[in-house]
Tab-separated table of N, CA and C in Angstrom:
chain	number	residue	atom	x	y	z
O	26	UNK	N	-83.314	19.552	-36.572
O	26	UNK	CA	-83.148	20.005	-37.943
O	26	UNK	C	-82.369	21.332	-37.921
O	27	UNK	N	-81.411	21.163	-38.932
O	27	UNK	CA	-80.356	22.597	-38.784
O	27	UNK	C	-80.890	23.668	-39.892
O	28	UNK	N	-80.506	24.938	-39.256
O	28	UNK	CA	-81.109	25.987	-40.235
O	28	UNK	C	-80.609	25.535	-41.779
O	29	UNK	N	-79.647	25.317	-42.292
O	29	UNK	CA	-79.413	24.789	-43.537
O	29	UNK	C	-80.723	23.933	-44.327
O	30	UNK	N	-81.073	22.927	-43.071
O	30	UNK	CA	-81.481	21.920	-43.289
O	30	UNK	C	-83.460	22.037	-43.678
O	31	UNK	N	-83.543	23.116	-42.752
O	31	UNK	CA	-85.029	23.968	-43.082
O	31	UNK	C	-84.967	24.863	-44.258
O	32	UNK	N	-83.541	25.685	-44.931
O	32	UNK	CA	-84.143	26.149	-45.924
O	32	UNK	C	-83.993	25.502	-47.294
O	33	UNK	N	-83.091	24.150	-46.996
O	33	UNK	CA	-83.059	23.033	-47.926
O	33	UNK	C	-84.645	22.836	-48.176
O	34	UNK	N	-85.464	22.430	-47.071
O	34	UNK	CA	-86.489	21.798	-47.062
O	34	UNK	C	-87.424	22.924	-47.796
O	35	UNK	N	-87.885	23.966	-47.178
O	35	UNK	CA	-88.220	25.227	-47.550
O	35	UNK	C	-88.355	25.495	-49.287
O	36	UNK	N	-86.886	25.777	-49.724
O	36	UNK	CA	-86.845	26.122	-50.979
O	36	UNK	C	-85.997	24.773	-51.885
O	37	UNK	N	-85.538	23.839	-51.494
O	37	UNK	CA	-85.150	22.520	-52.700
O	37	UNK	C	-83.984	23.004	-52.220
O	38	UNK	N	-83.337	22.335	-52.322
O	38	UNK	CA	-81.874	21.424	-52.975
O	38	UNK	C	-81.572	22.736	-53.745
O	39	UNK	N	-82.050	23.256	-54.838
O	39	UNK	CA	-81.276	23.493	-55.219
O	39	UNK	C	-80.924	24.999	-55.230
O	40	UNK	N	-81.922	25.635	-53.667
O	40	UNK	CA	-81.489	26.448	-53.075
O	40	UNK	C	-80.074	26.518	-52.694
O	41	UNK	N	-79.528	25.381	-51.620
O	41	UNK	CA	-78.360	25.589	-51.456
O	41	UNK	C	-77.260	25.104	-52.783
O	42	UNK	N	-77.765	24.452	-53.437
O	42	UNK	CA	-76.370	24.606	-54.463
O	42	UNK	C	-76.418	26.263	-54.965
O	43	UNK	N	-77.290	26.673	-55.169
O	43	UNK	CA	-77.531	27.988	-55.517
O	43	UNK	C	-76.283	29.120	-54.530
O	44	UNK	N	-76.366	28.930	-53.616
O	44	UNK	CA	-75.584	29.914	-52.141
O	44	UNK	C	-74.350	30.464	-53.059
O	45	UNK	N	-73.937	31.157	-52.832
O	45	UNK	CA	-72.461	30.881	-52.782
O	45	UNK	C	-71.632	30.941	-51.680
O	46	UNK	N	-70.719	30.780	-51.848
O	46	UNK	CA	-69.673	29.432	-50.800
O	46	UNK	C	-69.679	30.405	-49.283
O	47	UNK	N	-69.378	31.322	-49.712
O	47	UNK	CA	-69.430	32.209	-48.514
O	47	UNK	C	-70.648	32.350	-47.622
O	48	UNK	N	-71.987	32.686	-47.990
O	48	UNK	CA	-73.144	32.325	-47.358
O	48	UNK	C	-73.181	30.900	-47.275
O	49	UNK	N	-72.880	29.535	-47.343
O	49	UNK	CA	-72.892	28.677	-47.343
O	49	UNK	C	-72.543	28.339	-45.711
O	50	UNK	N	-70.945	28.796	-46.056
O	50	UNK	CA	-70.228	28.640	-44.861
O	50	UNK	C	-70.907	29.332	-43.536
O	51	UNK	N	-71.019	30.582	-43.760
O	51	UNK	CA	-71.552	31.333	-42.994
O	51	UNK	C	-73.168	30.323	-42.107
O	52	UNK	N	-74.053	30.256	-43.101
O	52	UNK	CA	-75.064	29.129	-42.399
O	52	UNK	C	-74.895	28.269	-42.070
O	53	UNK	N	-73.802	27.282	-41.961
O	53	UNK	CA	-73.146	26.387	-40.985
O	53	UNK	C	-72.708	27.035	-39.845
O	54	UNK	N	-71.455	28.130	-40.249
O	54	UNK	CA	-71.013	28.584	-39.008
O	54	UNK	C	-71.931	29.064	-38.323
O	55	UNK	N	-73.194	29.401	-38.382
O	55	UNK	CA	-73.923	29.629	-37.268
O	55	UNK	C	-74.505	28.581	-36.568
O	56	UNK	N	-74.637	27.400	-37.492
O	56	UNK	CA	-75.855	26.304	-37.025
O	56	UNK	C	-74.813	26.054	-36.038
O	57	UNK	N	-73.596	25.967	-36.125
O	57	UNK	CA	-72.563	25.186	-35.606
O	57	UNK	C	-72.035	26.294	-34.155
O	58	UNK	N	-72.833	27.174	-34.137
O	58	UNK	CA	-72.343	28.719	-33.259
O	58	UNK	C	-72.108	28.143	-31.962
O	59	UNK	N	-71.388	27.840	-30.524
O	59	UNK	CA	-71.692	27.638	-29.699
O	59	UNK	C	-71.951	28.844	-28.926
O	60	UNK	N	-73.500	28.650	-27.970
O	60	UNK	CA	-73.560	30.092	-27.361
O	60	UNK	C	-72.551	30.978	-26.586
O	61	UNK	N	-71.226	31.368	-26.391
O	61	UNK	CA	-70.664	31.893	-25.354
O	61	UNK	C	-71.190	33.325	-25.502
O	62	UNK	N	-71.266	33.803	-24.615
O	62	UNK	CA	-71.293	35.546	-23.668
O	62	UNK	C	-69.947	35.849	-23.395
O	63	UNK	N	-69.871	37.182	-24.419
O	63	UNK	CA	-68.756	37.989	-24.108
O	63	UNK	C	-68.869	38.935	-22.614
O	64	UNK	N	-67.759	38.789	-22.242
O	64	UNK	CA	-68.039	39.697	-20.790
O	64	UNK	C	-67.887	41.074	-20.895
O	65	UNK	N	-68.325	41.654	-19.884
O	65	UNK	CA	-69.047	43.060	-20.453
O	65	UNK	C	-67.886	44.146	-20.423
O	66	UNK	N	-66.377	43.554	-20.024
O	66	UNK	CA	-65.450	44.269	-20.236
O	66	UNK	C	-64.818	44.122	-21.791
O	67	UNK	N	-65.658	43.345	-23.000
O	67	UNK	CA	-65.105	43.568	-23.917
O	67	UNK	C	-66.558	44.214	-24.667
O	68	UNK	N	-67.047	44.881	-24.387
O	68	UNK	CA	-68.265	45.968	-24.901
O	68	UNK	C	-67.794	46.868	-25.729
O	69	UNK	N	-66.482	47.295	-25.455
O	69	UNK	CA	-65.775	48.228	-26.435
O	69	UNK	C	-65.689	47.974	-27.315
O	70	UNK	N	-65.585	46.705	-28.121
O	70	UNK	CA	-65.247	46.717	-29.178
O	70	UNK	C	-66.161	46.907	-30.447
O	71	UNK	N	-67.581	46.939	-29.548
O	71	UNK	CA	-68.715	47.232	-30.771
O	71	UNK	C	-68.627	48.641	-31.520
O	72	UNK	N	-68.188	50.074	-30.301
O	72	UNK	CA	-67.941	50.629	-30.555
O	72	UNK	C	-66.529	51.415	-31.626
O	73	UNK	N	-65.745	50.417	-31.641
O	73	UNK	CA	-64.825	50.022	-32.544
O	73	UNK	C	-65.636	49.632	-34.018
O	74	UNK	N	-66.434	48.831	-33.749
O	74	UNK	CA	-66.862	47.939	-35.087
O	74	UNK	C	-67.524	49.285	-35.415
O	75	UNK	N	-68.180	50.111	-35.053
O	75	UNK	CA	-69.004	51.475	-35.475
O	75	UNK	C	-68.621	52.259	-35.814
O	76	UNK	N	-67.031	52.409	-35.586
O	76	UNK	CA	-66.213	53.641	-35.908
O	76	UNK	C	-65.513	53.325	-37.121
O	77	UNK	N	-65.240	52.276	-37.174
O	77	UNK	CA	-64.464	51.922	-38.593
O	77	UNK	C	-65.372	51.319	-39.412
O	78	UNK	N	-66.611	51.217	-39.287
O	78	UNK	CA	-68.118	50.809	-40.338
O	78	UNK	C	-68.030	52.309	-40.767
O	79	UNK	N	-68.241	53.196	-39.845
O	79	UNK	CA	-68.544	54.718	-40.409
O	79	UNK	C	-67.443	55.344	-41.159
O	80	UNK	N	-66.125	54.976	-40.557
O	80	UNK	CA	-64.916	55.244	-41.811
O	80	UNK	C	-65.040	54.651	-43.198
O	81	UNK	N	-65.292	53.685	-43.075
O	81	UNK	CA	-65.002	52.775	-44.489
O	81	UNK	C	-66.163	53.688	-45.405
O	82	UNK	N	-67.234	53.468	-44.783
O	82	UNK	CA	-68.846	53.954	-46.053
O	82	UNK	C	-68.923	55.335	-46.015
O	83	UNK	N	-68.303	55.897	-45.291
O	83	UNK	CA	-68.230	57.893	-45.030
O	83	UNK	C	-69.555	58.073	-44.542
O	84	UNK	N	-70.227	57.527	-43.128
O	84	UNK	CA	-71.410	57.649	-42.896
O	84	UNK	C	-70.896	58.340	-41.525
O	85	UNK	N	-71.463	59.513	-41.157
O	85	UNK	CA	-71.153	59.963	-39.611
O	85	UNK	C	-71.774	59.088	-38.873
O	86	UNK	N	-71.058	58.781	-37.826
O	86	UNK	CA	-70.923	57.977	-36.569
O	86	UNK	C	-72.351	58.244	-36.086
O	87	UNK	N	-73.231	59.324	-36.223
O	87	UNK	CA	-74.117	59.998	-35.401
O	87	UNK	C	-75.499	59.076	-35.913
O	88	UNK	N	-75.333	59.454	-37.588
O	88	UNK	CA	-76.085	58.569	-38.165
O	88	UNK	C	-76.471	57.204	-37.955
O	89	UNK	N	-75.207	56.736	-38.049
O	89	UNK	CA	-75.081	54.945	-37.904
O	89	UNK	C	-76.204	54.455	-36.831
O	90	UNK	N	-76.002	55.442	-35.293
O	90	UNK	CA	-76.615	55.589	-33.799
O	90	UNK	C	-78.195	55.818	-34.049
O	91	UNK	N	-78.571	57.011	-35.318
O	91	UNK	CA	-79.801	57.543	-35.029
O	91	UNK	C	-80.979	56.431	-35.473
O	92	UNK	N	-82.093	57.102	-35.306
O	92	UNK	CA	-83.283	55.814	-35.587
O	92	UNK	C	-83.547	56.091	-36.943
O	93	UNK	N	-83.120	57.027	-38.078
O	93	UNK	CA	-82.853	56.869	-39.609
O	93	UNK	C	-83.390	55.419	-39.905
O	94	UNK	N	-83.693	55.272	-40.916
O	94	UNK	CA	-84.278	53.855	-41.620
O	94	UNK	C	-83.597	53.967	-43.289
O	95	UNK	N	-82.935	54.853	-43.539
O	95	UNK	CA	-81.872	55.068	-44.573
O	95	UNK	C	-81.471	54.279	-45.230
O	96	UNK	N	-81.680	53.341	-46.403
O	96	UNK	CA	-81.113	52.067	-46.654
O	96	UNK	C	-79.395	52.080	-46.168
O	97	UNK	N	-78.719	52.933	-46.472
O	97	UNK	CA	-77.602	52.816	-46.096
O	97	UNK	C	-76.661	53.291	-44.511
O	98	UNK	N	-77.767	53.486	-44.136
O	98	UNK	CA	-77.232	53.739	-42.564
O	98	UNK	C	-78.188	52.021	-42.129
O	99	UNK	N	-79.061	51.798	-42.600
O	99	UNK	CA	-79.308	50.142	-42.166
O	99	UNK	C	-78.139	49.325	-42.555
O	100	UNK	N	-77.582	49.875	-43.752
O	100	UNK	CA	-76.505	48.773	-44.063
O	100	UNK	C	-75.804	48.967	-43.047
O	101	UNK	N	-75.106	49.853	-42.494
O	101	UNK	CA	-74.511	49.891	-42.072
O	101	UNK	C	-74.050	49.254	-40.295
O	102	UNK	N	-75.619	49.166	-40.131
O	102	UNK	CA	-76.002	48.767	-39.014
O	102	UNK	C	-75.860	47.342	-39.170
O	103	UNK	N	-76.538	47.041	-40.541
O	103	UNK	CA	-76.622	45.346	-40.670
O	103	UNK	C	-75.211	44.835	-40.481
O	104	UNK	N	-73.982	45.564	-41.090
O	104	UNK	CA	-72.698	45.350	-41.115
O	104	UNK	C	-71.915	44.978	-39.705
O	105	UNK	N	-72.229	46.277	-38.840
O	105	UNK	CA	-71.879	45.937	-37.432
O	105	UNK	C	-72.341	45.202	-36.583
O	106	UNK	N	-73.699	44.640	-36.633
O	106	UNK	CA	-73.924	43.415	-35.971
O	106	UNK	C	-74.099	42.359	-36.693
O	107	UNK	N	-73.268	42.401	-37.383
O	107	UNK	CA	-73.074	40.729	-38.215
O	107	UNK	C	-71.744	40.512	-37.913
O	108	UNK	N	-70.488	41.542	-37.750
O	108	UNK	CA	-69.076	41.231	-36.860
O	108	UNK	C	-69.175	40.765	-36.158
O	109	UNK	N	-70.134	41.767	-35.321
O	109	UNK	CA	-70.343	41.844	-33.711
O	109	UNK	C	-71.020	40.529	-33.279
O	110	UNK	N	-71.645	39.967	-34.093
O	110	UNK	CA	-72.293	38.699	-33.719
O	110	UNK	C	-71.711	37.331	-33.812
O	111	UNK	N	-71.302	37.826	-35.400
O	111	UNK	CA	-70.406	36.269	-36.081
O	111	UNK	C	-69.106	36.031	-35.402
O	112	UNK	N	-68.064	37.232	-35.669
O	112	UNK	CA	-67.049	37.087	-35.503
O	112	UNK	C	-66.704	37.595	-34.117
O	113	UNK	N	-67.376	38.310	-33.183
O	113	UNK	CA	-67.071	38.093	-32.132
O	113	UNK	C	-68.177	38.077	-30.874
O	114	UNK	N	-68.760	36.966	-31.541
O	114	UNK	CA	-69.650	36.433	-30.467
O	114	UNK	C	-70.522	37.280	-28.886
O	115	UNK	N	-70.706	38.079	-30.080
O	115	UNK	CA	-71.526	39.473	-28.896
O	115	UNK	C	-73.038	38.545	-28.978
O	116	UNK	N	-73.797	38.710	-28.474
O	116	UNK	CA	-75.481	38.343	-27.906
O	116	UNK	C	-76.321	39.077	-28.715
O	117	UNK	N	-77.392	39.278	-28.636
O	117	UNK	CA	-78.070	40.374	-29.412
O	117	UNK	C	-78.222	41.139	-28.427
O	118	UNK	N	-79.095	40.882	-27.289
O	118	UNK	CA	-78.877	42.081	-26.320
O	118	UNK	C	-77.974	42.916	-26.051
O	119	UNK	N	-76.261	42.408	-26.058
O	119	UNK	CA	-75.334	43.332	-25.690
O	119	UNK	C	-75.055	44.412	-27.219
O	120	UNK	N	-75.466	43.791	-28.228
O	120	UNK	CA	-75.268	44.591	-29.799
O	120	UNK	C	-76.355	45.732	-29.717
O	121	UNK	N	-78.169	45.102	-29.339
O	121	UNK	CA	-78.635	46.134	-28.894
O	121	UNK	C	-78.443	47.143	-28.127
O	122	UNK	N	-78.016	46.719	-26.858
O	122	UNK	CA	-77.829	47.929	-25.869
O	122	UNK	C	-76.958	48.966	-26.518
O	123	UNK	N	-75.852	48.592	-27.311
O	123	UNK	CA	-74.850	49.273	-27.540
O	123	UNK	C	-75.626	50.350	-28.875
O	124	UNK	N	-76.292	49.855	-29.768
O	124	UNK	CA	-76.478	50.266	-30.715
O	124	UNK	C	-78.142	50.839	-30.724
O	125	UNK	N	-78.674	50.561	-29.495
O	125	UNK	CA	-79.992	51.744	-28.737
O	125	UNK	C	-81.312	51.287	-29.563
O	126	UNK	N	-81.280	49.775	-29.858
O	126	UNK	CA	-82.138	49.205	-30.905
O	126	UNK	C	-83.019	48.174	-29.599
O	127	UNK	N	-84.154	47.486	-30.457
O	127	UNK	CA	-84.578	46.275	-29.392
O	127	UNK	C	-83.384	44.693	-29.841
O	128	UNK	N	-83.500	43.516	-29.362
O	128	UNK	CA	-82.721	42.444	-29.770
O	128	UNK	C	-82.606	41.989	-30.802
O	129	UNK	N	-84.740	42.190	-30.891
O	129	UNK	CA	-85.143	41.296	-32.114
O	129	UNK	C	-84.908	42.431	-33.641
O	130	UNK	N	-84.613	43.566	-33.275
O	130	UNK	CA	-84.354	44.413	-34.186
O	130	UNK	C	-82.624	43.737	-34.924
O	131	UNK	N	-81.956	43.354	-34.168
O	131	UNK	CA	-81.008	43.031	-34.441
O	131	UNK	C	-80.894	41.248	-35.004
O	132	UNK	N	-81.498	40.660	-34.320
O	132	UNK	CA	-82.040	39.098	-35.361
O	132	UNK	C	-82.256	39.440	-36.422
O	133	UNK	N	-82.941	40.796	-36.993
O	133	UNK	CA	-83.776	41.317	-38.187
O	133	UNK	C	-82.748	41.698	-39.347
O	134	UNK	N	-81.835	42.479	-38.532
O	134	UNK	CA	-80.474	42.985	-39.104
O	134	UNK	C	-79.765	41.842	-39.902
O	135	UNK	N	-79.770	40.876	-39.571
O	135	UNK	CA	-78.774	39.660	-39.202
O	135	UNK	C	-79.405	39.416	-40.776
O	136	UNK	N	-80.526	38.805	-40.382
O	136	UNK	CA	-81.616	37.954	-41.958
O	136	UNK	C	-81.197	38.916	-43.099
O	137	UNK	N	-81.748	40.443	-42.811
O	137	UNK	CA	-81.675	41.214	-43.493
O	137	UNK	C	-79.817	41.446	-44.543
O	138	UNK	N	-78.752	41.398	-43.216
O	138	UNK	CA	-77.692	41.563	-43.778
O	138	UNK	C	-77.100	40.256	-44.817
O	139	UNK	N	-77.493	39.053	-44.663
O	139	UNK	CA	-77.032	37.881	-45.451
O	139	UNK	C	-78.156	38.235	-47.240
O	140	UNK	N	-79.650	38.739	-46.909
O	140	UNK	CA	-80.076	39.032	-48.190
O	140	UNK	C	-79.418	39.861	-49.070
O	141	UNK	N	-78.974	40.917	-48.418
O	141	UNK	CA	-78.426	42.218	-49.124
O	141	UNK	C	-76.930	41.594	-49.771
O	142	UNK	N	-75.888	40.832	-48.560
O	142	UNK	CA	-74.508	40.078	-49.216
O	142	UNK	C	-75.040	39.526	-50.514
O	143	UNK	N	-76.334	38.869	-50.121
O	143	UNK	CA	-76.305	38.045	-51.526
O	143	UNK	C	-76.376	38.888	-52.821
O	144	UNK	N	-77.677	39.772	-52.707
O	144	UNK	CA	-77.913	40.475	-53.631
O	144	UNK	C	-76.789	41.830	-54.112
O	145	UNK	N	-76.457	42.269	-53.097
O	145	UNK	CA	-75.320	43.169	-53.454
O	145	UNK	C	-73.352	42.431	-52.811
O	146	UNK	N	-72.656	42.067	-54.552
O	146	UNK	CA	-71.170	41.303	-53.646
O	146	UNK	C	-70.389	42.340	-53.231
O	147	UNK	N	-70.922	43.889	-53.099
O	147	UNK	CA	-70.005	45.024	-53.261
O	147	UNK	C	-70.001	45.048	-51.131
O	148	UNK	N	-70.891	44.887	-50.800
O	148	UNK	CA	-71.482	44.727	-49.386
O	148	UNK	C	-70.262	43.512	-48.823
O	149	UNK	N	-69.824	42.242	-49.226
O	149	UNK	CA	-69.176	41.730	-48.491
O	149	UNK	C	-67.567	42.483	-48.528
O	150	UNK	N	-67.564	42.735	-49.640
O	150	UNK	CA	-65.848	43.358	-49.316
O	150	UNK	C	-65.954	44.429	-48.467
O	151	UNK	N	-67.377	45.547	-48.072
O	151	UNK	CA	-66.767	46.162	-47.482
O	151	UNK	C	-67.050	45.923	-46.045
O	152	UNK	N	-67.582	44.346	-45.612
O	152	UNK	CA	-67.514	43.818	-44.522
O	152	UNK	C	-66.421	43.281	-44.145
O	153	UNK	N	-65.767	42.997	-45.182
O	153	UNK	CA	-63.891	42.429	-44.950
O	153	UNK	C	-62.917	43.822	-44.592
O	154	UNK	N	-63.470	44.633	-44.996
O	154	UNK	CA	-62.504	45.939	-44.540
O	154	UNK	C	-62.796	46.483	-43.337
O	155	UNK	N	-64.055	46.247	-42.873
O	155	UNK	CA	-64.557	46.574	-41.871
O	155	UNK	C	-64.089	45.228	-40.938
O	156	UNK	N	-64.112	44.326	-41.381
O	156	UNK	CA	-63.111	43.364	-40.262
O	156	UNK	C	-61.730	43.329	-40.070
O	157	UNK	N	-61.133	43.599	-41.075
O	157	UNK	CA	-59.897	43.669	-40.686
O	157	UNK	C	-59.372	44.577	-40.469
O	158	UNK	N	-59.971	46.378	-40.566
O	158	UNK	CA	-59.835	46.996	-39.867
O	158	UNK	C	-59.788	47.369	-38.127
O	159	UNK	N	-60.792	46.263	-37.782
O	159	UNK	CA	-61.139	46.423	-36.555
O	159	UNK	C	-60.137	45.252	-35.728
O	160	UNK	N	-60.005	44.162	-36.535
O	160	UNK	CA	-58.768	43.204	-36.138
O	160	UNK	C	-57.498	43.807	-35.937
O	161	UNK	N	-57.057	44.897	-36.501
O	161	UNK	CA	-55.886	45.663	-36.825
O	161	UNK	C	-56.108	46.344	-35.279
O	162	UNK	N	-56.717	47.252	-35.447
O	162	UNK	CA	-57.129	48.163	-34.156
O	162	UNK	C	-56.779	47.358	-32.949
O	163	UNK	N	-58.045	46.058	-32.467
O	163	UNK	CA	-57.513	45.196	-31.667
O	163	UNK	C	-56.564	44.880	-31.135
O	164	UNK	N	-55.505	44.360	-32.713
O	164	UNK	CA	-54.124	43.486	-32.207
O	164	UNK	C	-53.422	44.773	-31.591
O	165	UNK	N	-53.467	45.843	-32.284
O	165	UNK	CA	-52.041	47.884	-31.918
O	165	UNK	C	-52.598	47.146	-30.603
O	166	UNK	N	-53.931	47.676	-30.226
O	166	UNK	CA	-54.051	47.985	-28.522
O	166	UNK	C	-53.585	46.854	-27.491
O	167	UNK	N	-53.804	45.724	-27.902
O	167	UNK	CA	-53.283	44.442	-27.156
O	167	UNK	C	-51.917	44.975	-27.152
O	168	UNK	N	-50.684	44.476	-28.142
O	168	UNK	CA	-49.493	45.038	-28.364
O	168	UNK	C	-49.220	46.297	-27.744
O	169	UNK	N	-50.213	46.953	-27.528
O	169	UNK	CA	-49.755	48.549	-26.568
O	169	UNK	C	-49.824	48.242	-25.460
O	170	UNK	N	-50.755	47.517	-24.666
O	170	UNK	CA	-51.007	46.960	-23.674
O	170	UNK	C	-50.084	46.256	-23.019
O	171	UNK	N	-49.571	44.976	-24.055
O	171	UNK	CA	-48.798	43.769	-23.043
O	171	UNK	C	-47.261	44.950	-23.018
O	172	UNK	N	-47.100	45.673	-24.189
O	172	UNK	CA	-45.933	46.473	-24.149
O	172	UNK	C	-45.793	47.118	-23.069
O	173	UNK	N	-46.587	48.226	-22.234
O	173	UNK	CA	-47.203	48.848	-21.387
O	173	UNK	C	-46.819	47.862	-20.242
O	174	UNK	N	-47.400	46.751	-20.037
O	174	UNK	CA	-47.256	45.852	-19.152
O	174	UNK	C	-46.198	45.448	-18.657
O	175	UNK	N	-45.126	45.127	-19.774
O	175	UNK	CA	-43.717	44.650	-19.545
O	175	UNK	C	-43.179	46.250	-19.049
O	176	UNK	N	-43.445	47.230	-19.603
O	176	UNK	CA	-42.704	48.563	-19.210
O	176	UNK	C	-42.396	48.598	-17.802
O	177	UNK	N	-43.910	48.330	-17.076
O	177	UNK	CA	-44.441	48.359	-15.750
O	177	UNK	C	-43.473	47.667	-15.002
O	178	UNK	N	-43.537	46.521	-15.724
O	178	UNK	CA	-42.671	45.147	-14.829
O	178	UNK	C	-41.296	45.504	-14.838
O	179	UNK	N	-40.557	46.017	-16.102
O	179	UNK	CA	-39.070	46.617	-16.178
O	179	UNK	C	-38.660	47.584	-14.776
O	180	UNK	N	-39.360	48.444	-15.166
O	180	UNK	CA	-39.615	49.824	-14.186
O	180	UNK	C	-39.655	49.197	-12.686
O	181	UNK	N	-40.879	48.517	-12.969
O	181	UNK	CA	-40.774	48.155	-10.933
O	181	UNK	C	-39.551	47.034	-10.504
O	182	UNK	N	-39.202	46.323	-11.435
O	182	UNK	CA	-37.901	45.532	-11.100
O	182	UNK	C	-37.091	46.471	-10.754
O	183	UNK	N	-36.611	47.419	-11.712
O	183	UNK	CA	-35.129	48.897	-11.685
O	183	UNK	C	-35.356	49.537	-10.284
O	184	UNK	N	-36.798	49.984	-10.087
O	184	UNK	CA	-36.655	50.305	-8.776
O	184	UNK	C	-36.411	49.458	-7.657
O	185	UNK	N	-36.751	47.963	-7.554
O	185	UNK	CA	-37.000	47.269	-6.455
O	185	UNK	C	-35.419	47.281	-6.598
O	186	UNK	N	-34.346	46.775	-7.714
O	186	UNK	CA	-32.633	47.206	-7.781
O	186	UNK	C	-32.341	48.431	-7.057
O	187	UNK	N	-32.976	49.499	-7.758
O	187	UNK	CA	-32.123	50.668	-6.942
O	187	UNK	C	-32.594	50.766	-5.438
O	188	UNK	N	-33.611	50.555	-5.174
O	188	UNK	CA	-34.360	50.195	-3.727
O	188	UNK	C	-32.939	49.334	-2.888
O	189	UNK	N	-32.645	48.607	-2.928
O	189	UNK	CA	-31.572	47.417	-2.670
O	189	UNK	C	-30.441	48.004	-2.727
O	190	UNK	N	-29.670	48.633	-3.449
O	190	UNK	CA	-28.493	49.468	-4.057
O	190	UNK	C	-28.626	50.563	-2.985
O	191	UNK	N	-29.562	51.321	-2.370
O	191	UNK	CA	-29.544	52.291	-1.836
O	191	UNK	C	-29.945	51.897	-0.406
O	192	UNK	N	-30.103	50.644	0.109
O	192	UNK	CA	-29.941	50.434	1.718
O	192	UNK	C	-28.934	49.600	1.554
O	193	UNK	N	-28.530	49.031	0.664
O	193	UNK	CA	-26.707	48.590	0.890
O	193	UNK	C	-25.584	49.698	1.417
O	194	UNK	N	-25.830	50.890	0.458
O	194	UNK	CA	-24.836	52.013	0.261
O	194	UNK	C	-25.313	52.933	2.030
O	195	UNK	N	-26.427	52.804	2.092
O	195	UNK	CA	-26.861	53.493	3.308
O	195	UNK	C	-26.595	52.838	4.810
């Protein structure tokens, strides 16, 4: 039985016509989640998801971290591990470690963050800014990276040329 399918049972039918489309989707896309583990060289990016959660809502970074129970430093928390989970398939353990919480604190987050979308729609847009902020960030550094990369490869070709050029001439 799929989570959909328990809170069909749970609350009627006409719970889920009730959803809207976005939580809808969202409770599929999880039923439908396949487990992968991000490897622990992409850990950075939670810290990403924290820095541009704390830009968007004007919450210091320090806050977001501390054990505060603040409704809005929880939002904020709820925000970053619902990226961190949905959209890029972090664990709860690795969201905990990062964010100095227990796992199940973060399962909690999760329930908690889909009630609040529902009840407040001001909460999903600024989960869309907070994603595509952090998508943005992502793609620069990749693009700096493979750029970086080819530099490398230019550079060590020119030398391995002038390398060649200079025991010809010698």
């Amino acid at each position: 039985m799929t989570k959909l399918e328990r809170y069909a049972s749970k609350y009627g039918k006409s719970f889920m016509d009730d959803l809207p489309e976005i939580l809808r989707l969202y409770c599929i896309a999880n039923d439908m989640r396949m487990p992968i583990k991000k490897k622990v060289k992409d850990i950075y990016i939670i810290p990403i998801i924290a820095e541009v959660t704390s830009e968007v809502l004007g919450i210091p970074l320090k806050d977001i971290y501390s054990k505060s129970s603040k409704r809005h430093f929880v939002v904020a928390r709820n925000i970053i591990s619902d990226i961190a989970y949905s959209e890029y398939l972090f664990t709860y353990k690795a969201i905990a470690m990062e964010l100095g919480r227990d796992h199940t604190t973060i399962h909690e987050n999760l329930a908690t963050h889909v009630q609040h979308a529902r009840r407040i729609p001001h909460i999903k847009f600024i989960r869309s800014q907070v994603l595509n902020k952090v998508a943005d960030i992502l793609r620069e550094r990749k693009n700096k990276q493979q750029h970086s990369d080819f530099v490398i490869k230019v550079n060590n070709s020119h030398a391995h040329n002038l390398h060649q050029s200079r025991q010809e001439l010698g």
